[in-house]
Structure formats: C-alpha cells, structure tokens
Amino acid sequence: MMSNNFQQTAWQRPSAKRALTSLALSCALLLPATWSASALASDVEAVQGEPRPLALTDVMQFREIHQQVWSDDKRWLAFSATPDFGDAEGFIVDTQAGTRWTLADAERPSISRNGDYVAFMRKASVLVREQAKHPDATDAQKDAAKQQDLVLVHTATGAQTEFAQVDSFAFTGDGLSLVILHQSNDDAADENAKKGAKSLLVHRLDDSSQRRIEGATSFKVAEQGPRIIIETELEQSAEEPQQQRLQVYNSANHSALTLLTSEKAYAAVNYSFNHQGDGLALLAKRPESDALELALWQYGARELNWVDTTREGFDLSQHQLAWAQDDNQLFIGYRPSSASAPSSDSMPQALSDLYNLERLQADRRLQVWHGNDERIITHQRESHSAQQRASAPSVLWLDSGKLVHLGDDIEDNLRVSAHTEAQLMTSARAHLREISWNGFYHDIDHVNLTSGERQRVVSRVRTNERGHLSPNARYVAYVADEQYRIFDAQQGESTQLAADVEVSWVDEQNDRPMEASSYGVAGWLADSSGFLAYDRFDIWLLTIDGDARRLTQGREHNKQFRVQHLDADSQDIATDATLLLNSYSEREKYHGFWALSLADGTTTTLIEGPKRYQFVAYADDAQRLLFTEEDFRQFPDIWSVELNLGAIDEFAADTAQQLTDVNPQISEFKWGDAELVEWQTDDGDSLQGVVIKPDNYDAERRYPVMVYYYEQFSQRLYHFNQMRVNHRPNFPFYVGQEYVVFLPDIRFRAGAPGPSATESLLPGVQKLIDLGIADPDAIGLHGHSWSGYQSAFVVTETDVFAAVVSGAPVSNMTSAYTGIRWQTGLARQFQYETGQSRIGPSMYEDLDPYIKNSPVFFADKINTPMLIQFGDADGAVPWEQGIEYYLALRRLDKDVVMLHYEGEPHHLQQYANKVDYSIKMLEFFDHFLKGEPAPDWWTQGLPYQVYEN
C-alpha cells in the first residue's frame, strides 16, 4: 500500500499517442492485403487543427459514461469513462463546486455515502493484457496482466491510497470504513487462519487505522451502520473437516461476534442485513439437521435465534431472503421436498450384474419431449437455473413471530414493494404451455400479508401488464380489455374507470397481432384517492370515484408527457406535488423538461429545444437537476442546473453548467448534420426518417447513400450515435467517408412484413433522389436481425439498391416458424403468430403468408449483390437460415458471399470479428457504391480456415 497525491486537472487525459499506435498496430494485423489503412488507422500526418474523417481506431477510442455512482446528497459523482477498445479512465466530479479529479486505468467506482471518498478498481492496461496473450509472453507479463488493485481517493483533496491485489471491496453503511478482500500472504498473522487464503482488510477512513482478518472468503456490509458479516475458513489438520466461521464485525470499534462455527457442509448459504443494519437473517444447515433452517440475529444478542419454519411437504429455499422496508417482515421461500435419488453407480460384483438393465440404463443421456409439457425441453434447459432458484413465497412477521404462507407454487412470483399490509403476486402457471405460440401471460392476485388471503385481480393478461397497488394496499389499478379498472380488496370486486373518456389507454399504433400494451401508470396519489395514468400523449388523473381529468395538453401539439420520478424508490405522489415531466415531440423529435403543479394544474416549460435531454439525478438538498444534453454532434455529457420545484418561476435554464467533457477530441473530426425528412407511401401514409449529411455537404453533388433501419428510427434525430465498432455501421464514420446515411421508419401491415418494408423504403429512397441528395445508382441497404430479414426480402421485389448487407436474417419463415431460439430455448412460433413477424394465423391455419414473406422462395428475383453475415452460435436466429439463403443464391448463380464467424452469437462479441466485419462492410459498399476495386474476399473467396483455440 502506498499513499501520494495526484493533480487536480481540467479534464486532463492520459497520453493517447502510445494507445493509438498500439491499437492501430493490433488492428493492422487483421487487414487484408488489398485494404487501404487510411479509413482504419488514424492519419498521423493530418494537418494540425484541420478536422479529418474518423478512422476505425478513432471510433474505438471514443468513451461512454459508465458505472455512475452518487453520494447520498448527489453532490459527488464518480464514473468510468470507458472506450470501445482501450483503457478506462475514472472521473470524480463535485456537482456543486465543479471540482474534478481524473484517474487513469480506473473502473468500477464506489462512493461513500457522504461522498468524502471514492474507490476505483484498477486493472492492467489493455496493452499489458494483450501482451500476456502472446505465445512468447513471460511469466512476469502474465502475472502483470492479472494485477487488480484498488485506488482510494479523498474527494476534497485528491489524495489517493493504493491497495494491491484486490478481489472485491465496499464502503461500510456509515461511510467511515473501507472493506477490502484480497489475496493474503502465506505468512498469515492469525494462527487459526488457513495459509494462502484470502484476507479481509478493514481500513478506517478518518485515521487510516487498519485491522486484518486472515482466512476470510467473503463479506457483506450493512446498508446502514458500521457492521459487516464475514465468512472465514479456519485452518484444520488434514484429518479434520473444513471449518467455517461466520462473524458480525463492527468496524466502528473493531469488535466481532461469532455467530456460527461449523463444518463447511453445514455452512451458511445465504444471509442478509436488514435495512437499518442492526439485524441479520441467515439460512444455514446445522450439524444436527440436514434441512436448511432460518436464524435471526438482532443487535445486543450474543447468539443466533433459530426459527421454526417447518412446512409439511416443503423445504426452505436458499435463494429467497428479503427484508421489507420497515424491517418488520422477512420474505422467505419454499420448494417442494424431493426425495434423494438412489445411487446407481455401484461396482458390478458378478457377471450377472453386467447385464442388469437398470445399471446399463443408469448412464443414459435422455430428454423426453412430451406434447403436454408446460415448457418445451429447450426452454426448461435454459431456464433451469432460474427455476432452481424459484420458490413459493412466505412472510415472517418479526414483531409477533407469525409465519404466513402466501403461495404453494414456485411459479408464484411475489412483487415485494414498500407496502406492509399486502402485495401483488403473479403466476404464469396456467399459461406456460401456450408460450410457444401465444407468448407470455400471467394472472395477478392481491395477497394479504397478515392472513395470507389471496384474491384474483385479473386473469390472463400480458406479462407487461403488472397492476399497481395503492399506498394503503386496498386498491389495484390495472388494464384489461383496453380499459382501466380498479380492484377493491375490501369488496373483492373490480369496477371500470373513465368509461366516458374517448382516448386509448393502450398503444394506438400497435401493428402486431396481439393485445396492445397499455401506456402505463406514473404512480398513485399518496392518499390512495387516485393515480396518474398515461395515454399516447398526456397524463391523466383517474380517481377511485370514477372521475378522470387530463393534466397536460400534449395531444394538441403531438407532444408526449411523462412523469420523471426524482426518487426511484418511491412512486407515491403527494396530492399537491410539483412534478418534473419529460417531454418529447413525436413529429419534430425534440425533448425537454417541464413542471406540472398538481395543486393548481399549471404546466411550465423548463428546458426544451432541438436536443435530446435525459434525466440523470436530482439533488434534493441542493435543489439541482442533473441531466444529459445531446444531439448528433454533441456527446451526452452531464449538466447541472438549479431547480427548486417549489419556486418554478425562479428557474433559469441559461444558468446550466456542463459538468463533464468525456470526449473533447470530437472537434478533431469531420462529423455531419442530421435532418428530418418526410414522405408518403403509395397508400397515402406519411413516414419520416433521418438524413445525415457529411460536413461540407455539397448541394450540387449527388452522394452514395447507406440505408440503415429496423422499425422506427426517426426518433434518433437528436441522438448522439453510439461510438462502437460492432455489427452496425457507425454513422459518423460513414459520413466521414463521404456517404449520406439514411435512417427511415417502416410501417407494417398485418401478414405482410416483407412487402411492408418495400412499401416504406422505396418512396423514402425516391424522396432522397428527388431532393438531389442520393445518387440513384449508388444506394446501399444494410439491416441486421429483423431488418436483416427485411433487407433480404426487399431485394426480391426491387433493383433500386446497388448492394445489400443482411446480418442474421430469417430467409425461410416455414422452417424458422418451427425452430428454436437457442439462447432462451423458446419455440419461435409466437414470433410469427403474435410477435415481431406479424403474420397472425399459425402456419397450419394459413400457410400462404409464410411462403409469400420468405425471401428464399423468391431468390431467383434477386439481382442485387448480397453480403450475408452470421455467427454459428446465434441464439436468436438459427444460423441455418443464412445457409438456406446462401445455398439458394449460390444455386441460382447470384452474387453472394456469407461471412460466417465461428463461435459468435447474434451480435458479434470477439473484437477481432467486429473489426473484420466493419472493414468488409465498408469495402463492400465502397466497391458497389463508389466504384472502388473489389476486395479479394469478394472476388475470390477464402478457402476453409483452421483456427487455433
């Protein structure tokens, strides 16, 4: 451990020159011989101060704000600025005074509750880790790559203290100590500790005093207060079973109380402090019992209090242990008891044993797919871990010791909230089998926590319809049959609300063959007299008496209003509150913040304009709003402005201050401007899209256009493009290469997803031609997954596009319909009957749309060069879909190449593959849209390659 001071800076960054060189070198190894490196590696000879086009290596080094943590009063912010490829940098910001600290190679920050200290993990640089992967790497280089240290920063002075070889860490709940788990030396100070085990360091922040606990294996700090629970393995002789010790440690006075010392087979398996940090619940097996048992500890007690939780036919689950907000209730779970399976691995003793059929069958590897299974076998497999953790819920009342069983089925899902009288519980049990074709449904129940009484609120609603429990726990607001209803637990019945209101509470634009989702509920009034609900544009107050009052005037202006809760832990709304609102213009795509007074009904514009604004946090004590502001050219840095919701008239948007500047290098590069364009389809529908033009756009010139889309993309008008190298084309990178990028919206009609894409895209592209923007002979189409399918289909109906990239497409709906989404194990049928593919009827009710929407059956119509991309471990779309399309096009002598990335899922994960695909994507479009020479992989292919693991 060493201490020193580091310089407070105005956004100083580590030198990027060395990193840039190493990144360019690493990527250069991936380049085909015909590739010109100018678009990949930065041009170090560029004229000083003159903006230049982005290179891929530049894209890699743009950073995002990750892992934000805040002090309780929201004065101090810490985060990691993480590039797509490269080393992260830690930032600490005083949101009031503007003080800023930076720390190289720092990530995973944690902050003390009072904001006095921030701790970052610091691991080896990317260069060191890449060196360690090389076959010639020395042991010293390999060890250096594993180094993971901790840096503790005093926010007032910037003083830092380093701790080596740290596994994990946390601040205590009182914010006065730092707890660090790290590797121990073999010379352990505690003669009872196991040599070579981990050790725990408790570091006092006020005086830097320390205590070390040798042999510690894990720890957990209380949410409040100074207490820590520590697990320790004790040194035993070889003949003795391993012993585990569980202690409550007080970091304020360094006292420790041993709660449990036992053989490891009877160790604690789960434990949890209450919210106040003065009580503890744990699940463990005692030596005298094989069953899992519950024990409680309260401050002042010298030993555990074991609780009788016996329930016939059930065993306690080790995975459910949660305290209610008031610490008077403890939620636990049960699983049905299961008899131990008899052992079948006995050694055959005689010749006759060799022919014992039960013994021979014991090693079988069989899965039985039964037609009446609730979940198909693959879904069972992928959800097996979650199912093993699921439990039937119960609640233990701490004041009375009363145990109330709330459910008897592990499919009963208790939604634990701040309510103490009742909770909502959902169950999908009755609807599991139909998941395969109808998707996900559940039932919602109101359950009384005192009596265990369970009342059905509503049956068979989509799982995104959750119900909303009033603060007094009596009422449940929910949507059924597109109408809001109130369930009254005292009366045991439901009534409809707002029957005379002529707006839709569910998605007006739903175009899928399934129930439209509701727009949602902002929260209940604190006195349980009503709740705030949304329609497409506005916020409404619906009362339990049946009244309905519109609180905003968004519909008249095509503007959407939504409540922004300042405290994520509380959704209850005071009847006279002034609320912060998010606004969004559906037509013009800009965002803003408004205020709504429930006391007098007034609305006030705070910040609004041609930007995207997003809420970050609200500092209640300092009365400051923290938010991000962005557009296509502006990275979403964090800003701060004074906002007293009790004195809205005093708000001054022009006093906002920028707190971060994460990507100052953006001024070095040519970028572009995003504009909104509108067109009409042949049937008269109006559609919108975003056109991104390069800097120095020449209105007298026609440009090659790269079209990228999914479903709705016009909302991205004021979005800063995520600066990553992945399966998507990077928009600023492409406009820097003198492309225009077009992001059109698609409107789907039932049963015709493929033709719908054509009907939306072609008039949009024609609009760009008519405006003089697009070169009609140089328009490329790119889509991935759902839009990969659309791209594969569209070129069966048109020759408008000069080249098409289709990533992970479905090509044959008849075979995909009866396939599996391997990542989740779900059957794919529901996607077609009720989901994104929007077909509607099953394939057996109407085969025709499955054929008509499958591009593989119309491959003979394609005249557009096709680049297909697939990973052979795709868990969303079976990669055989790509093979089907490739083989069809190959058989028809069409221009096609399929890029098959081994071991890759639906979205590429290996960075080398991301870079390779990005390079090939640009080469492909450059050749067909700009007339550049064709790359060798396109003209000649590449023989089968054998890669080392």
mmCIF file of C-alpha atoms in Angstrom, residues 63-72 74-82 89-93 95 106-112 118-120 614-618 625-630 635-639 659-660 662:
data_model
loop_
_atom_site.group_PDB
_atom_site.id
_atom_site.type_symbol
_atom_site.label_atom_id
_atom_site.label_comp_id
_atom_site.label_asym_id
_atom_site.label_seq_id
_atom_site.Cartn_x
_atom_site.Cartn_y
_atom_site.Cartn_z
ATOM 1 C CA ARG A 63 -15.724 6.916 -24.493
ATOM 2 C CA GLU A 64 -19.061 6.432 -22.766
ATOM 3 C CA ILE A 65 -20.086 7.308 -19.215
ATOM 4 C CA HIS A 66 -20.457 4.008 -17.391
ATOM 5 C CA GLN A 67 -20.978 2.835 -13.810
ATOM 6 C CA GLN A 68 -22.286 6.088 -12.343
ATOM 7 C CA VAL A 69 -22.352 6.210 -8.539
ATOM 8 C CA TRP A 70 -23.545 9.099 -6.381
ATOM 9 C CA SER A 71 -23.166 10.244 -2.822
ATOM 10 C CA ASP A 72 -26.414 10.278 -0.855
ATOM 11 C CA LYS A 74 -25.985 13.808 -5.021
ATOM 12 C CA ARG A 75 -23.139 16.276 -4.600
ATOM 13 C CA TRP A 76 -20.413 13.867 -5.673
ATOM 14 C CA LEU A 77 -20.485 11.789 -8.831
ATOM 15 C CA ALA A 78 -17.989 9.116 -9.814
ATOM 16 C CA PHE A 79 -17.960 7.179 -13.063
ATOM 17 C CA SER A 80 -15.780 5.330 -15.508
ATOM 18 C CA ALA A 81 -15.213 6.787 -18.983
ATOM 19 C CA THR A 82 -14.924 3.604 -20.997
ATOM 20 C CA GLU A 89 -10.470 6.451 -17.007
ATOM 21 C CA GLY A 90 -12.054 7.257 -13.660
ATOM 22 C CA PHE A 91 -13.746 10.589 -13.017
ATOM 23 C CA ILE A 92 -14.847 12.249 -9.791
ATOM 24 C CA VAL A 93 -16.996 15.376 -10.051
ATOM 25 C CA THR A 95 -21.560 18.813 -8.982
ATOM 26 C CA ALA A 106 -9.795 3.144 -13.318
ATOM 27 C CA GLU A 107 -13.214 1.495 -13.366
ATOM 28 C CA ARG A 108 -15.969 0.035 -11.125
ATOM 29 C CA PRO A 109 -16.202 3.028 -8.788
ATOM 30 C CA SER A 110 -17.881 3.023 -5.399
ATOM 31 C CA ILE A 111 -18.579 6.079 -3.274
ATOM 32 C CA SER A 112 -19.004 6.531 0.461
ATOM 33 C CA VAL A 118 -14.354 7.235 -3.868
ATOM 34 C CA ALA A 119 -12.692 3.912 -4.618
ATOM 35 C CA PHE A 120 -11.864 2.598 -8.086
ATOM 36 C CA GLN A 614 -32.354 12.751 -20.273
ATOM 37 C CA PHE A 615 -32.761 12.828 -16.512
ATOM 38 C CA VAL A 616 -29.737 11.668 -14.502
ATOM 39 C CA ALA A 617 -30.458 12.580 -10.866
ATOM 40 C CA TYR A 618 -31.924 15.227 -8.605
ATOM 41 C CA LEU A 625 -31.308 18.891 -11.633
ATOM 42 C CA LEU A 626 -28.622 16.724 -13.236
ATOM 43 C CA PHE A 627 -29.241 15.757 -16.839
ATOM 44 C CA THR A 628 -27.612 15.000 -20.178
ATOM 45 C CA GLU A 629 -27.934 17.043 -23.356
ATOM 46 C CA GLU A 630 -27.123 15.632 -26.782
ATOM 47 C CA PHE A 635 -21.966 13.770 -26.805
ATOM 48 C CA PRO A 636 -24.402 13.380 -23.862
ATOM 49 C CA ASP A 637 -22.252 14.882 -21.142
ATOM 50 C CA ILE A 638 -23.766 15.595 -17.739
ATOM 51 C CA TRP A 639 -25.102 19.065 -16.931
ATOM 52 C CA LEU A 659 -20.022 19.039 -15.515
ATOM 53 C CA THR A 660 -18.260 16.548 -17.786
ATOM 54 C CA VAL A 662 -15.755 12.981 -21.797
#
